[in-house]
PDB file of C-alpha atoms and ligand atoms in Angstrom:
ATOM      1  CA  MET A  14      -1.411 -31.953  27.546  1.00 37.00           C
ATOM      2  CA  THR A  15      -4.698 -32.575  28.613  1.00 38.00           C
ATOM      3  CA  ASN A  16      -6.273 -31.879  25.489  1.00 43.00           C
ATOM      4  CA  ARG A  17      -3.669 -34.122  23.842  1.00 43.00           C
ATOM      5  CA  ARG A  18      -4.485 -36.900  26.211  1.00 44.00           C
ATOM      6  CA  SER A  19      -8.321 -36.583  25.780  1.00 42.00           C
ATOM      7  CA  PHE A  20      -8.013 -36.228  21.657  1.00 37.00           C
ATOM      8  CA  LEU A  21      -5.480 -39.592  21.743  1.00 38.00           C
ATOM      9  CA  LYS A  22      -8.327 -41.420  23.970  1.00 40.00           C
ATOM     10  CA  ARG A  23     -11.033 -40.182  21.760  1.00 39.00           C
ATOM     11  CA  ALA A  24      -9.273 -40.972  18.609  1.00 38.00           C
ATOM     12  CA  SER A  25      -8.493 -44.648  20.416  1.00 39.00           C
ATOM     13  CA  ALA A  26     -12.291 -44.765  20.849  1.00 37.00           C
ATOM     14  CA  LEU A  27     -13.078 -44.314  17.566  1.00 37.00           C
ATOM     15  CA  THR A  28     -10.674 -47.341  16.731  1.00 38.00           C
ATOM     16  CA  LEU A  29      -8.472 -45.443  14.151  1.00 38.00           C
ATOM     17  CA  GLY A  30      -5.502 -47.636  12.591  1.00 38.00           C
ATOM     18  CA  ALA A  31      -2.224 -47.658  14.484  1.00 39.00           C
ATOM     19  CA  LEU A  32      -0.305 -45.960  11.867  1.00 38.00           C
ATOM     20  CA  PHE A  33      -2.722 -42.583  12.084  1.00 38.00           C
ATOM     21  CA  MET A  34      -2.429 -42.861  15.523  1.00 39.00           C
ATOM     22  CA  ASP A  35       1.481 -42.403  15.275  1.00 40.00           C
ATOM     23  CA  GLY A  36       1.362 -39.976  13.080  1.00 40.00           C
ATOM     24  CA  MET A  37      -1.111 -37.594  14.959  1.00 42.00           C
ATOM     25  CA  ALA A  38       0.837 -38.078  17.911  1.00 41.00           C
ATOM     26  CA  SER A  39       4.230 -36.893  16.503  1.00 43.00           C
ATOM     27  CA  LYS A  40       2.358 -33.777  15.205  1.00 43.00           C
ATOM     28  CA  ALA A  41       1.121 -33.353  18.632  1.00 42.00           C
ATOM     29  CA  ASN A  42       4.662 -33.398  20.030  1.00 44.00           C
ATOM     30  CA  ALA A  43       5.806 -31.118  17.483  1.00 41.00           C
ATOM     31  CA  ALA A  44       3.117 -28.687  18.232  1.00 42.00           C
ATOM     32  CA  GLU A  45       3.780 -28.681  22.144  1.00 41.00           C
ATOM     33  CA  LYS A  46       7.799 -27.998  21.301  1.00 46.00           C
ATOM     34  CA  ASN A  47       6.614 -25.653  18.678  1.00 50.00           C
ATOM     35  CA  VAL A  48       9.210 -27.015  16.497  1.00 55.00           C
ATOM     36  CA  MET A  49       9.317 -28.791  13.216  1.00 62.00           C
ATOM     37  CA  ALA A  50      12.340 -30.646  11.596  1.00 56.00           C
ATOM     38  CA  GLY A  51      14.347 -28.602   9.160  1.00 78.00           C
ATOM     39  CA  GLY A  52      17.883 -28.356   7.785  1.00 91.00           C
ATOM     40  CA  PRO A  53      20.701 -26.198   8.979  1.00 96.00           C
ATOM     41  CA  ILE A  54      20.282 -22.627   9.258  1.00 97.00           C
ATOM     42  CA  GLY A  55      23.403 -20.165   8.997  1.00 98.00           C
ATOM     43  CA  LEU A  56      23.858 -16.435  10.266  1.00 98.00           C
ATOM     44  CA  GLN A  57      25.763 -13.533   9.296  1.00 98.00           C
ATOM     45  CA  THR A  58      27.909 -12.703  12.459  1.00 98.00           C
ATOM     46  CA  TYR A  59      27.619  -8.876  11.609  1.00 98.00           C
ATOM     47  CA  SER A  60      24.359  -9.636  13.234  1.00 98.00           C
ATOM     48  CA  LEU A  61      25.896  -9.638  16.857  1.00 98.00           C
ATOM     49  CA  GLY A  62      27.997  -6.405  16.733  1.00 97.00           C
ATOM     50  CA  ARG A  63      29.735  -6.227  20.193  1.00 97.00           C
ATOM     51  CA  GLU A  64      27.472  -8.988  21.680  1.00 98.00           C
ATOM     52  CA  LEU A  65      29.536 -11.427  20.172  1.00 98.00           C
ATOM     53  CA  SER A  66      33.194  -9.395  19.673  1.00 97.00           C
ATOM     54  CA  ALA A  67      33.055  -9.071  23.607  1.00 97.00           C
ATOM     55  CA  ASP A  68      33.648 -12.574  24.198  1.00 98.00           C
ATOM     56  CA  VAL A  69      33.841 -14.466  20.776  1.00 98.00           C
ATOM     57  CA  PRO A  70      34.533 -18.149  22.078  1.00 98.00           C
ATOM     58  CA  ALA A  71      31.330 -17.725  24.233  1.00 98.00           C
ATOM     59  CA  GLY A  72      29.308 -15.940  21.772  1.00 98.00           C
ATOM     60  CA  LEU A  73      30.077 -18.775  19.425  1.00 98.00           C
ATOM     61  CA  LYS A  74      28.762 -21.564  21.310  1.00 98.00           C
ATOM     62  CA  LYS A  75      25.822 -19.344  21.970  1.00 98.00           C
ATOM     63  CA  ILE A  76      25.133 -19.131  18.228  1.00 98.00           C
ATOM     64  CA  LYS A  77      25.418 -22.671  17.920  1.00 98.00           C
ATOM     65  CA  GLU A  78      22.965 -22.962  21.066  1.00 98.00           C
ATOM     66  CA  SER A  79      20.428 -20.660  19.303  1.00 98.00           C
ATOM     67  CA  GLY A  80      19.703 -23.149  16.482  1.00 97.00           C
ATOM     68  CA  TYR A  81      22.639 -22.249  13.958  1.00 98.00           C
ATOM     69  CA  SER A  82      25.100 -24.693  12.187  1.00 98.00           C
ATOM     70  CA  TYR A  83      27.248 -22.175  10.196  1.00 98.00           C
ATOM     71  CA  LEU A  84      28.483 -18.723   9.545  1.00 98.00           C
ATOM     72  CA  GLU A  85      29.253 -15.955   7.231  1.00 98.00           C
ATOM     73  CA  LEU A  86      31.596 -13.436   8.999  1.00 98.00           C
ATOM     74  CA  ALA A  87      31.953 -10.030   8.742  1.00 98.00           C
ATOM     75  CA  GLY A  88      34.880  -7.767  10.496  1.00 97.00           C
ATOM     76  CA  TYR A  89      38.312  -8.852   8.170  1.00 98.00           C
ATOM     77  CA  ARG A  90      40.897  -6.072   8.598  1.00 95.00           C
ATOM     78  CA  ASN A  91      44.780  -6.348   8.463  1.00 90.00           C
ATOM     79  CA  GLY A  92      44.698  -9.999   8.265  1.00 95.00           C
ATOM     80  CA  ASN A  93      42.343 -10.488  11.343  1.00 98.00           C
ATOM     81  CA  ILE A  94      38.352 -10.914  11.832  1.00 98.00           C
ATOM     82  CA  GLY A  95      38.219  -8.158  14.305  1.00 96.00           C
ATOM     83  CA  GLN A  96      41.450  -8.788  16.549  1.00 95.00           C
ATOM     84  CA  ILE A  97      41.517 -12.411  16.137  1.00 98.00           C
ATOM     85  CA  SER A  98      43.708 -13.909  13.704  1.00 98.00           C
ATOM     86  CA  MET A  99      41.918 -16.017  10.716  1.00 98.00           C
ATOM     87  CA  ALA A 100      43.515 -19.119  12.509  1.00 98.00           C
ATOM     88  CA  ASP A 101      42.342 -18.725  15.821  1.00 98.00           C
ATOM     89  CA  TYR A 102      38.712 -17.630  14.665  1.00 98.00           C
ATOM     90  CA  LYS A 103      38.548 -21.052  12.752  1.00 98.00           C
ATOM     91  CA  LYS A 104      39.826 -22.684  15.640  1.00 98.00           C
ATOM     92  CA  MET A 105      36.984 -21.186  17.885  1.00 98.00           C
ATOM     93  CA  ALA A 106      34.317 -21.921  15.414  1.00 98.00           C
ATOM     94  CA  ASN A 107      35.059 -25.461  15.156  1.00 98.00           C
ATOM     95  CA  ASP A 108      35.121 -25.893  19.034  1.00 98.00           C
ATOM     96  CA  ALA A 109      31.630 -24.178  18.892  1.00 98.00           C
ATOM     97  CA  GLY A 110      30.645 -26.750  16.521  1.00 98.00           C
ATOM     98  CA  LEU A 111      30.044 -24.392  13.864  1.00 98.00           C
ATOM     99  CA  GLU A 112      31.135 -24.410  10.359  1.00 98.00           C
ATOM    100  CA  ILE A 113      32.717 -20.929   8.333  1.00 98.00           C
ATOM    101  CA  ILE A 114      30.892 -20.843   5.216  1.00 98.00           C
ATOM    102  CA  SER A 115      31.814 -17.283   3.834  1.00 98.00           C
ATOM    103  CA  SER A 116      33.287 -13.578   5.033  1.00 98.00           C
ATOM    104  CA  HIS A 117      32.067 -10.312   4.070  1.00 98.00           C
ATOM    105  CA  LEU A 118      34.738  -7.893   2.982  1.00 98.00           C
ATOM    106  CA  ASN A 119      35.200  -4.520   1.009  1.00 98.00           C
ATOM    107  CA  PRO A 120      38.118  -3.233  -0.467  1.00 98.00           C
ATOM    108  CA  THR A 121      39.436  -0.065   1.074  1.00 95.00           C
ATOM    109  CA  THR A 122      37.931   2.432  -1.883  1.00 97.00           C
ATOM    110  CA  ARG A 123      34.584   2.936  -3.609  1.00 97.00           C
ATOM    111  CA  ASP A 124      35.748   4.586  -6.488  1.00 97.00           C
ATOM    112  CA  TYR A 125      36.837   2.340  -8.973  1.00 98.00           C
ATOM    113  CA  SER A 126      39.132   3.527 -11.927  1.00 97.00           C
ATOM    114  CA  ARG A 127      41.862   2.133 -14.135  1.00 97.00           C
ATOM    115  CA  SER A 128      44.208   4.174 -12.076  1.00 97.00           C
ATOM    116  CA  ASN A 129      43.265   2.163  -8.863  1.00 98.00           C
ATOM    117  CA  PHE A 130      42.515  -1.080 -10.436  1.00 98.00           C
ATOM    118  CA  GLU A 131      45.622  -2.754  -9.786  1.00 98.00           C
ATOM    119  CA  GLU A 132      45.582  -1.581  -5.838  1.00 98.00           C
ATOM    120  CA  ILE A 133      41.772  -3.267  -5.712  1.00 98.00           C
ATOM    121  CA  LYS A 134      43.335  -6.539  -7.284  1.00 98.00           C
ATOM    122  CA  ASP A 135      46.231  -6.203  -4.517  1.00 98.00           C
ATOM    123  CA  PHE A 136      43.540  -6.171  -1.644  1.00 98.00           C
ATOM    124  CA  TRP A 137      41.806  -9.240  -3.201  1.00 98.00           C
ATOM    125  CA  LYS A 138      45.262 -11.254  -3.499  1.00 98.00           C
ATOM    126  CA  LYS A 139      45.890 -10.443   0.257  1.00 98.00           C
ATOM    127  CA  ALA A 140      42.521 -10.986   1.302  1.00 98.00           C
ATOM    128  CA  THR A 141      42.487 -14.341  -0.263  1.00 98.00           C
ATOM    129  CA  GLU A 142      45.512 -15.380   0.980  1.00 98.00           C
ATOM    130  CA  ASP A 143      44.412 -14.710   4.579  1.00 98.00           C
ATOM    131  CA  HIS A 144      40.941 -16.119   3.908  1.00 98.00           C
ATOM    132  CA  VAL A 145      42.600 -19.457   2.805  1.00 98.00           C
ATOM    133  CA  LYS A 146      43.611 -20.048   6.684  1.00 97.00           C
ATOM    134  CA  LEU A 147      40.135 -19.555   7.511  1.00 97.00           C
ATOM    135  CA  GLY A 148      38.904 -22.302   5.352  1.00 96.00           C
ATOM    136  CA  VAL A 149      35.990 -20.353   3.509  1.00 98.00           C
ATOM    137  CA  LYS A 150      34.278 -21.272   0.414  1.00 98.00           C
ATOM    138  CA  TYR A 151      33.079 -17.928  -0.537  1.00 98.00           C
ATOM    139  CA  MET A 152      34.519 -14.069  -0.078  1.00 98.00           C
ATOM    140  CA  VAL A 153      31.720 -11.867  -0.504  1.00 98.00           C
ATOM    141  CA  GLN A 154      31.957  -8.226  -1.143  1.00 98.00           C
ATOM    142  CA  PRO A 155      28.536  -6.131   0.197  1.00 98.00           C
ATOM    143  CA  GLY A 156      29.674  -2.453  -0.245  1.00 98.00           C
ATOM    144  CA  LEU A 157      28.653  -0.921  -3.248  1.00 98.00           C
ATOM    145  CA  PRO A 158      31.071   0.811  -5.326  1.00 98.00           C
ATOM    146  CA  ASN A 159      30.102   4.580  -6.550  1.00 98.00           C
ATOM    147  CA  CYS A 160      28.068   4.362  -9.925  1.00 98.00           C
ATOM    148  CA  ASN A 161      26.243   6.956 -11.362  1.00 98.00           C
ATOM    149  CA  LYS A 162      25.945   5.402 -15.237  1.00 98.00           C
ATOM    150  CA  GLU A 163      25.799   1.969 -16.771  1.00 98.00           C
ATOM    151  CA  GLU A 164      29.539   2.497 -17.863  1.00 98.00           C
ATOM    152  CA  ASP A 165      30.452   2.664 -14.034  1.00 98.00           C
ATOM    153  CA  ALA A 166      28.560  -0.559 -13.336  1.00 98.00           C
ATOM    154  CA  GLN A 167      30.125  -2.290 -16.373  1.00 98.00           C
ATOM    155  CA  PHE A 168      33.561  -1.518 -14.983  1.00 98.00           C
ATOM    156  CA  VAL A 169      32.762  -2.866 -11.618  1.00 98.00           C
ATOM    157  CA  GLY A 170      31.608  -6.014 -13.319  1.00 98.00           C
ATOM    158  CA  GLU A 171      35.118  -6.142 -14.626  1.00 98.00           C
ATOM    159  CA  VAL A 172      36.734  -5.357 -11.259  1.00 98.00           C
ATOM    160  CA  PHE A 173      34.502  -8.207  -9.559  1.00 98.00           C
ATOM    161  CA  ASN A 174      35.668 -10.564 -12.867  1.00 98.00           C
ATOM    162  CA  ALA A 175      39.217  -9.854 -11.755  1.00 98.00           C
ATOM    163  CA  ALA A 176      38.395 -10.122  -7.685  1.00 98.00           C
ATOM    164  CA  GLY A 177      36.693 -13.798  -8.898  1.00 98.00           C
ATOM    165  CA  GLU A 178      39.489 -14.986 -10.839  1.00 98.00           C
ATOM    166  CA  ILE A 179      42.040 -14.318  -7.755  1.00 98.00           C
ATOM    167  CA  THR A 180      39.894 -16.031  -5.098  1.00 98.00           C
ATOM    168  CA  LYS A 181      39.109 -18.970  -7.624  1.00 98.00           C
ATOM    169  CA  GLN A 182      42.603 -19.577  -7.775  1.00 98.00           C
ATOM    170  CA  ALA A 183      42.661 -20.632  -3.896  1.00 98.00           C
ATOM    171  CA  GLY A 184      39.393 -22.397  -4.218  1.00 98.00           C
ATOM    172  CA  ILE A 185      37.039 -19.604  -3.025  1.00 98.00           C
ATOM    173  CA  GLN A 186      34.067 -18.249  -4.889  1.00 98.00           C
ATOM    174  CA  PHE A 187      33.822 -14.963  -5.062  1.00 98.00           C
ATOM    175  CA  GLY A 188      30.402 -13.261  -4.573  1.00 98.00           C
ATOM    176  CA  TYR A 189      28.408  -9.709  -4.309  1.00 98.00           C
ATOM    177  CA  HIS A 190      25.642  -8.757  -1.921  1.00 98.00           C
ATOM    178  CA  ASN A 191      23.133  -6.102  -2.288  1.00 98.00           C
ATOM    179  CA  HIS A 192      21.541  -3.715  -0.428  1.00 98.00           C
ATOM    180  CA  ASN A 193      18.572  -1.236  -1.923  1.00 98.00           C
ATOM    181  CA  PHE A 194      20.952   0.964  -3.838  1.00 98.00           C
ATOM    182  CA  GLU A 195      21.774  -1.664  -6.246  1.00 98.00           C
ATOM    183  CA  PHE A 196      17.764  -1.190  -7.772  1.00 98.00           C
ATOM    184  CA  ASN A 197      18.899   2.252  -8.556  1.00 98.00           C
ATOM    185  CA  ARG A 198      18.969   2.461 -12.583  1.00 98.00           C
ATOM    186  CA  LEU A 199      21.473   3.757 -14.505  1.00 98.00           C
ATOM    187  CA  LEU A 200      21.311   5.454 -17.834  1.00 96.00           C
ATOM    188  CA  PRO A 201      24.246   4.946 -20.556  1.00 96.00           C
ATOM    189  CA  GLY A 202      26.158   8.017 -20.236  1.00 96.00           C
ATOM    190  CA  GLY A 203      24.460   9.197 -17.395  1.00 94.00           C
ATOM    191  CA  THR A 204      25.265  11.507 -14.703  1.00 96.00           C
ATOM    192  CA  GLU A 205      23.307  10.667 -11.789  1.00 96.00           C
ATOM    193  CA  ALA A 206      21.608   7.202 -10.610  1.00 97.00           C
ATOM    194  CA  ILE A 207      17.999   7.218 -11.277  1.00 97.00           C
ATOM    195  CA  SER A 208      16.834   6.290  -7.481  1.00 97.00           C
ATOM    196  CA  PHE A 209      15.029   2.937  -6.775  1.00 97.00           C
ATOM    197  CA  ALA A 210      12.539   5.110  -4.759  1.00 96.00           C
ATOM    198  CA  ASN A 211      11.651   6.906  -7.970  1.00 96.00           C
ATOM    199  CA  ARG A 212       8.690   4.469  -9.021  1.00 91.00           C
ATOM    200  CA  ASN A 213       7.075   7.069 -11.614  1.00 93.00           C
ATOM    201  CA  TYR A 214      10.327   7.038 -13.872  1.00 94.00           C
ATOM    202  CA  ARG A 215       9.518   6.740 -17.338  1.00 94.00           C
ATOM    203  CA  PRO A 216      12.295   6.633 -19.909  1.00 94.00           C
ATOM    204  CA  PRO A 217      11.387   8.931 -22.889  1.00 91.00           C
ATOM    205  CA  GLN A 218       9.254   7.807 -25.500  1.00 93.00           C
ATOM    206  CA  GLY A 219      10.844   5.009 -27.668  1.00 93.00           C
ATOM    207  CA  GLN A 220      13.852   4.355 -25.176  1.00 92.00           C
ATOM    208  CA  PRO A 221      14.147   1.281 -23.226  1.00 94.00           C
ATOM    209  CA  MET A 222      13.825   1.039 -19.245  1.00 95.00           C
ATOM    210  CA  PRO A 223      17.461   1.523 -17.922  1.00 97.00           C
ATOM    211  CA  LYS A 224      18.534  -1.257 -16.087  1.00 98.00           C
ATOM    212  CA  THR A 225      19.075  -1.641 -12.611  1.00 98.00           C
ATOM    213  CA  THR A 226      22.668  -1.383 -11.381  1.00 98.00           C
ATOM    214  CA  GLU A 227      22.241  -5.136 -10.002  1.00 98.00           C
ATOM    215  CA  GLU A 228      21.216  -6.167 -13.524  1.00 98.00           C
ATOM    216  CA  ILE A 229      24.425  -4.488 -15.031  1.00 98.00           C
ATOM    217  CA  PHE A 230      26.621  -6.122 -12.162  1.00 98.00           C
ATOM    218  CA  ILE A 231      25.004  -9.652 -12.953  1.00 98.00           C
ATOM    219  CA  GLU A 232      25.199  -9.544 -16.601  1.00 98.00           C
ATOM    220  CA  SER A 233      28.714  -7.929 -17.094  1.00 98.00           C
ATOM    221  CA  THR A 234      30.351 -10.535 -14.828  1.00 98.00           C
ATOM    222  CA  ASP A 235      31.522 -13.999 -15.817  1.00 98.00           C
ATOM    223  CA  PRO A 236      29.401 -16.797 -14.275  1.00 98.00           C
ATOM    224  CA  SER A 237      31.982 -19.063 -13.216  1.00 97.00           C
ATOM    225  CA  LYS A 238      34.124 -16.264 -11.374  1.00 98.00           C
ATOM    226  CA  VAL A 239      31.116 -14.305  -9.581  1.00 98.00           C
ATOM    227  CA  ILE A 240      28.081 -15.520  -7.941  1.00 98.00           C
ATOM    228  CA  PHE A 241      25.349 -13.165  -5.817  1.00 98.00           C
ATOM    229  CA  GLU A 242      24.057 -13.256  -2.657  1.00 98.00           C
ATOM    230  CA  LEU A 243      20.502 -11.509  -2.679  1.00 98.00           C
ATOM    231  CA  ASP A 244      19.669  -9.942   0.488  1.00 98.00           C
ATOM    232  CA  VAL A 245      16.001 -10.103   0.371  1.00 98.00           C
ATOM    233  CA  TYR A 246      15.435  -7.628   2.772  1.00 98.00           C
ATOM    234  CA  TRP A 247      16.948  -4.839   0.690  1.00 98.00           C
ATOM    235  CA  THR A 248      15.519  -5.997  -2.308  1.00 98.00           C
ATOM    236  CA  VAL A 249      12.136  -5.606  -1.107  1.00 98.00           C
ATOM    237  CA  MET A 250      13.189  -2.338   0.422  1.00 98.00           C
ATOM    238  CA  GLY A 251      14.553  -1.502  -3.554  1.00 98.00           C
ATOM    239  CA  GLY A 252      11.238  -2.059  -4.357  1.00 97.00           C
ATOM    240  CA  GLN A 253      11.654  -5.637  -5.805  1.00 97.00           C
ATOM    241  CA  ASP A 254      10.371  -8.636  -5.349  1.00 98.00           C
ATOM    242  CA  PRO A 255      12.916 -10.991  -3.937  1.00 98.00           C
ATOM    243  CA  VAL A 256      11.133 -14.345  -5.991  1.00 98.00           C
ATOM    244  CA  GLU A 257      11.477 -12.946  -9.391  1.00 98.00           C
ATOM    245  CA  TRP A 258      15.129 -12.163  -8.965  1.00 98.00           C
ATOM    246  CA  ILE A 259      15.597 -15.426  -7.175  1.00 97.00           C
ATOM    247  CA  ASN A 260      13.784 -17.135 -10.425  1.00 96.00           C
ATOM    248  CA  LYS A 261      14.943 -15.011 -13.296  1.00 97.00           C
ATOM    249  CA  TYR A 262      19.008 -15.205 -12.249  1.00 96.00           C
ATOM    250  CA  ALA A 263      18.835 -18.905 -10.906  1.00 94.00           C
ATOM    251  CA  ASP A 264      21.927 -19.361 -12.140  1.00 93.00           C
ATOM    252  CA  ARG A 265      23.693 -16.669 -10.390  1.00 96.00           C
ATOM    253  CA  ILE A 266      21.890 -16.023  -6.995  1.00 96.00           C
ATOM    254  CA  GLN A 267      23.390 -18.803  -5.041  1.00 95.00           C
ATOM    255  CA  MET A 268      23.226 -17.639  -1.506  1.00 97.00           C
ATOM    256  CA  LEU A 269      20.539 -15.825   0.514  1.00 98.00           C
ATOM    257  CA  HIS A 270      20.453 -12.902   3.338  1.00 98.00           C
ATOM    258  CA  ILE A 271      17.542 -13.969   5.363  1.00 98.00           C
ATOM    259  CA  LYS A 272      16.682 -10.574   7.081  1.00 98.00           C
ATOM    260  CA  ASP A 273      13.238  -8.944   8.118  1.00 98.00           C
ATOM    261  CA  ARG A 274      13.148  -5.296   9.350  1.00 98.00           C
ATOM    262  CA  LEU A 275      14.155  -6.862  13.052  1.00 98.00           C
ATOM    263  CA  ILE A 276      13.218 -10.463  14.154  1.00 98.00           C
ATOM    264  CA  LEU A 277      12.165 -12.756  11.299  1.00 98.00           C
ATOM    265  CA  GLY A 278       8.560 -12.679  10.631  1.00 97.00           C
ATOM    266  CA  ASP A 279       7.603  -9.981  12.696  1.00 97.00           C
ATOM    267  CA  SER A 280       6.787  -7.393  10.233  1.00 97.00           C
ATOM    268  CA  GLY A 281       4.721  -9.467   8.119  1.00 96.00           C
ATOM    269  CA  MET A 282       6.097  -7.918   4.930  1.00 97.00           C
ATOM    270  CA  MET A 283       8.760 -10.602   3.772  1.00 98.00           C
ATOM    271  CA  ASN A 284       7.205 -13.316   2.283  1.00 97.00           C
ATOM    272  CA  PHE A 285       9.674 -16.262   3.228  1.00 98.00           C
ATOM    273  CA  GLU A 286       7.448 -19.078   2.631  1.00 97.00           C
ATOM    274  CA  LYS A 287       7.443 -18.087  -1.306  1.00 97.00           C
ATOM    275  CA  ILE A 288      11.361 -17.127  -0.827  1.00 97.00           C
ATOM    276  CA  PHE A 289      12.229 -20.446   0.568  1.00 97.00           C
ATOM    277  CA  GLN A 290      10.295 -22.098  -2.313  1.00 96.00           C
ATOM    278  CA  ALA A 291      12.082 -20.489  -4.745  1.00 96.00           C
ATOM    279  CA  PHE A 292      15.577 -21.125  -3.188  1.00 96.00           C
ATOM    280  CA  TYR A 293      14.641 -24.386  -2.918  1.00 94.00           C
ATOM    281  CA  SER A 294      13.363 -25.229  -6.222  1.00 93.00           C
ATOM    282  CA  ARG A 295      16.727 -24.709  -7.715  1.00 86.00           C
ATOM    283  CA  PRO A 296      19.762 -26.827  -8.652  1.00 80.00           C
ATOM    284  CA  ASN A 297      22.444 -24.839  -7.529  1.00 78.00           C
ATOM    285  CA  ARG A 298      21.221 -23.017  -4.578  1.00 79.00           C
ATOM    286  CA  GLN A 299      23.850 -23.121  -1.865  1.00 87.00           C
ATOM    287  CA  TYR A 300      23.696 -21.264   1.504  1.00 96.00           C
ATOM    288  CA  PHE A 301      21.542 -18.795   3.283  1.00 98.00           C
ATOM    289  CA  PHE A 302      22.356 -16.652   6.183  1.00 98.00           C
ATOM    290  CA  VAL A 303      20.101 -15.198   8.828  1.00 98.00           C
ATOM    291  CA  GLU A 304      20.858 -11.254   8.955  1.00 98.00           C
ATOM    292  CA  ILE A 305      19.260  -8.931  11.958  1.00 98.00           C
ATOM    293  CA  GLU A 306      20.617  -5.090  11.789  1.00 96.00           C
ATOM    294  CA  ASP A 307      20.333  -2.711  14.527  1.00 95.00           C
ATOM    295  CA  THR A 308      23.511  -4.158  15.759  1.00 96.00           C
ATOM    296  CA  ASN A 309      23.606  -2.114  19.098  1.00 95.00           C
ATOM    297  CA  SER A 310      20.456  -3.110  20.425  1.00 97.00           C
ATOM    298  CA  GLY A 311      22.175  -5.139  23.280  1.00 97.00           C
ATOM    299  CA  ILE A 312      19.382  -7.683  22.851  1.00 98.00           C
ATOM    300  CA  GLN A 313      20.651  -9.278  19.617  1.00 98.00           C
ATOM    301  CA  PHE A 314      21.284 -12.823  20.796  1.00 98.00           C
ATOM    302  CA  SER A 315      17.510 -12.982  22.022  1.00 98.00           C
ATOM    303  CA  ARG A 316      16.890 -11.836  18.439  1.00 98.00           C
ATOM    304  CA  ILE A 317      18.722 -14.472  16.381  1.00 98.00           C
ATOM    305  CA  LYS A 318      17.281 -16.839  18.693  1.00 98.00           C
ATOM    306  CA  ALA A 319      13.608 -16.252  18.052  1.00 98.00           C
ATOM    307  CA  SER A 320      14.664 -15.522  14.260  1.00 98.00           C
ATOM    308  CA  ALA A 321      15.897 -19.310  14.461  1.00 98.00           C
ATOM    309  CA  ASP A 322      12.838 -20.272  16.347  1.00 97.00           C
ATOM    310  CA  TYR A 323      10.684 -18.685  14.014  1.00 97.00           C
ATOM    311  CA  LEU A 324      12.234 -20.421  11.209  1.00 97.00           C
ATOM    312  CA  ASN A 325      12.248 -23.882  12.481  1.00 95.00           C
ATOM    313  CA  SER A 326       8.209 -23.400  13.669  1.00 95.00           C
ATOM    314  CA  ARG A 327       7.159 -22.755  10.364  1.00 94.00           C
ATOM    315  CA  GLY A 328       9.093 -25.558   8.617  1.00 92.00           C
ATOM    316  CA  PHE A 329      10.749 -23.274   5.864  1.00 92.00           C
ATOM    317  CA  VAL A 330      13.979 -24.904   6.041  1.00 93.00           C
ATOM    318  CA  LYS A 331      14.639 -28.123   4.577  1.00 87.00           C
TER     319      LYS A 331
HETATM  320 MG1   MG B 418      22.469  -8.452   4.257  1.00 92.26          MG
END
């Protein structure tokens, strides 16, 4: 404070213009609070584990106080979110001043085939009826079905299209969320995925580089039915640059998971500045959700608060 006062006094002595003075004073205020103006921030509630489920109404209020405005839920099962009905969860979120935008959920099987296609569609029909009560804009699948060859991923794309058609009829957008295994490469007619960790893989001479599972999902789905939520941390862990993906698939990647190893910014391995620049440069970007795994730590609330403070202090969020 002394420094700021003495600076302002000195600036005044130099007869700087009033406008410039006002600007300097507000910057000094922002620096004192370590907060810059920014837009709304979303949270994936999975981040909090039992710290939230132990007392959902109180936990939701704490999320709001920590700097978040909207949510993506996890934990859909048997028509509830955890033990709470969809309608009750919606009311609790509204009471806390939070909007539920999205929900993560998976069909009960990871093995997709023609023989269980109808069963998977039935899952999405029931889940859509339930999610209408929650009032979400998005239903997002975060779990990777088993894919060993290119044709497997193309078939998964067909199932995603069917899921997207079902949710669309209720006015909800279907999406898919990646981890690192979606950056495995799949051969046509192959028997085993080529791991994303195999950086030295080169196709036989004259053959093209096999596509990643994520590329096949994007290319084999209908843009009007399936969007993608890119988890930027898992993209990096899969050996890929999220900025390249956001730019390359600008029309398909509409949401992000903003994630680091733990608290945002702490590892130094994530270039959030470039990620947000790429995200905001696009016409159809929608929402992003902060996510922090290690959900049994017992200190997740402090981590989500530190992560929101980080985003605000760096001015990334517009
Ligand atoms: Mg994620």
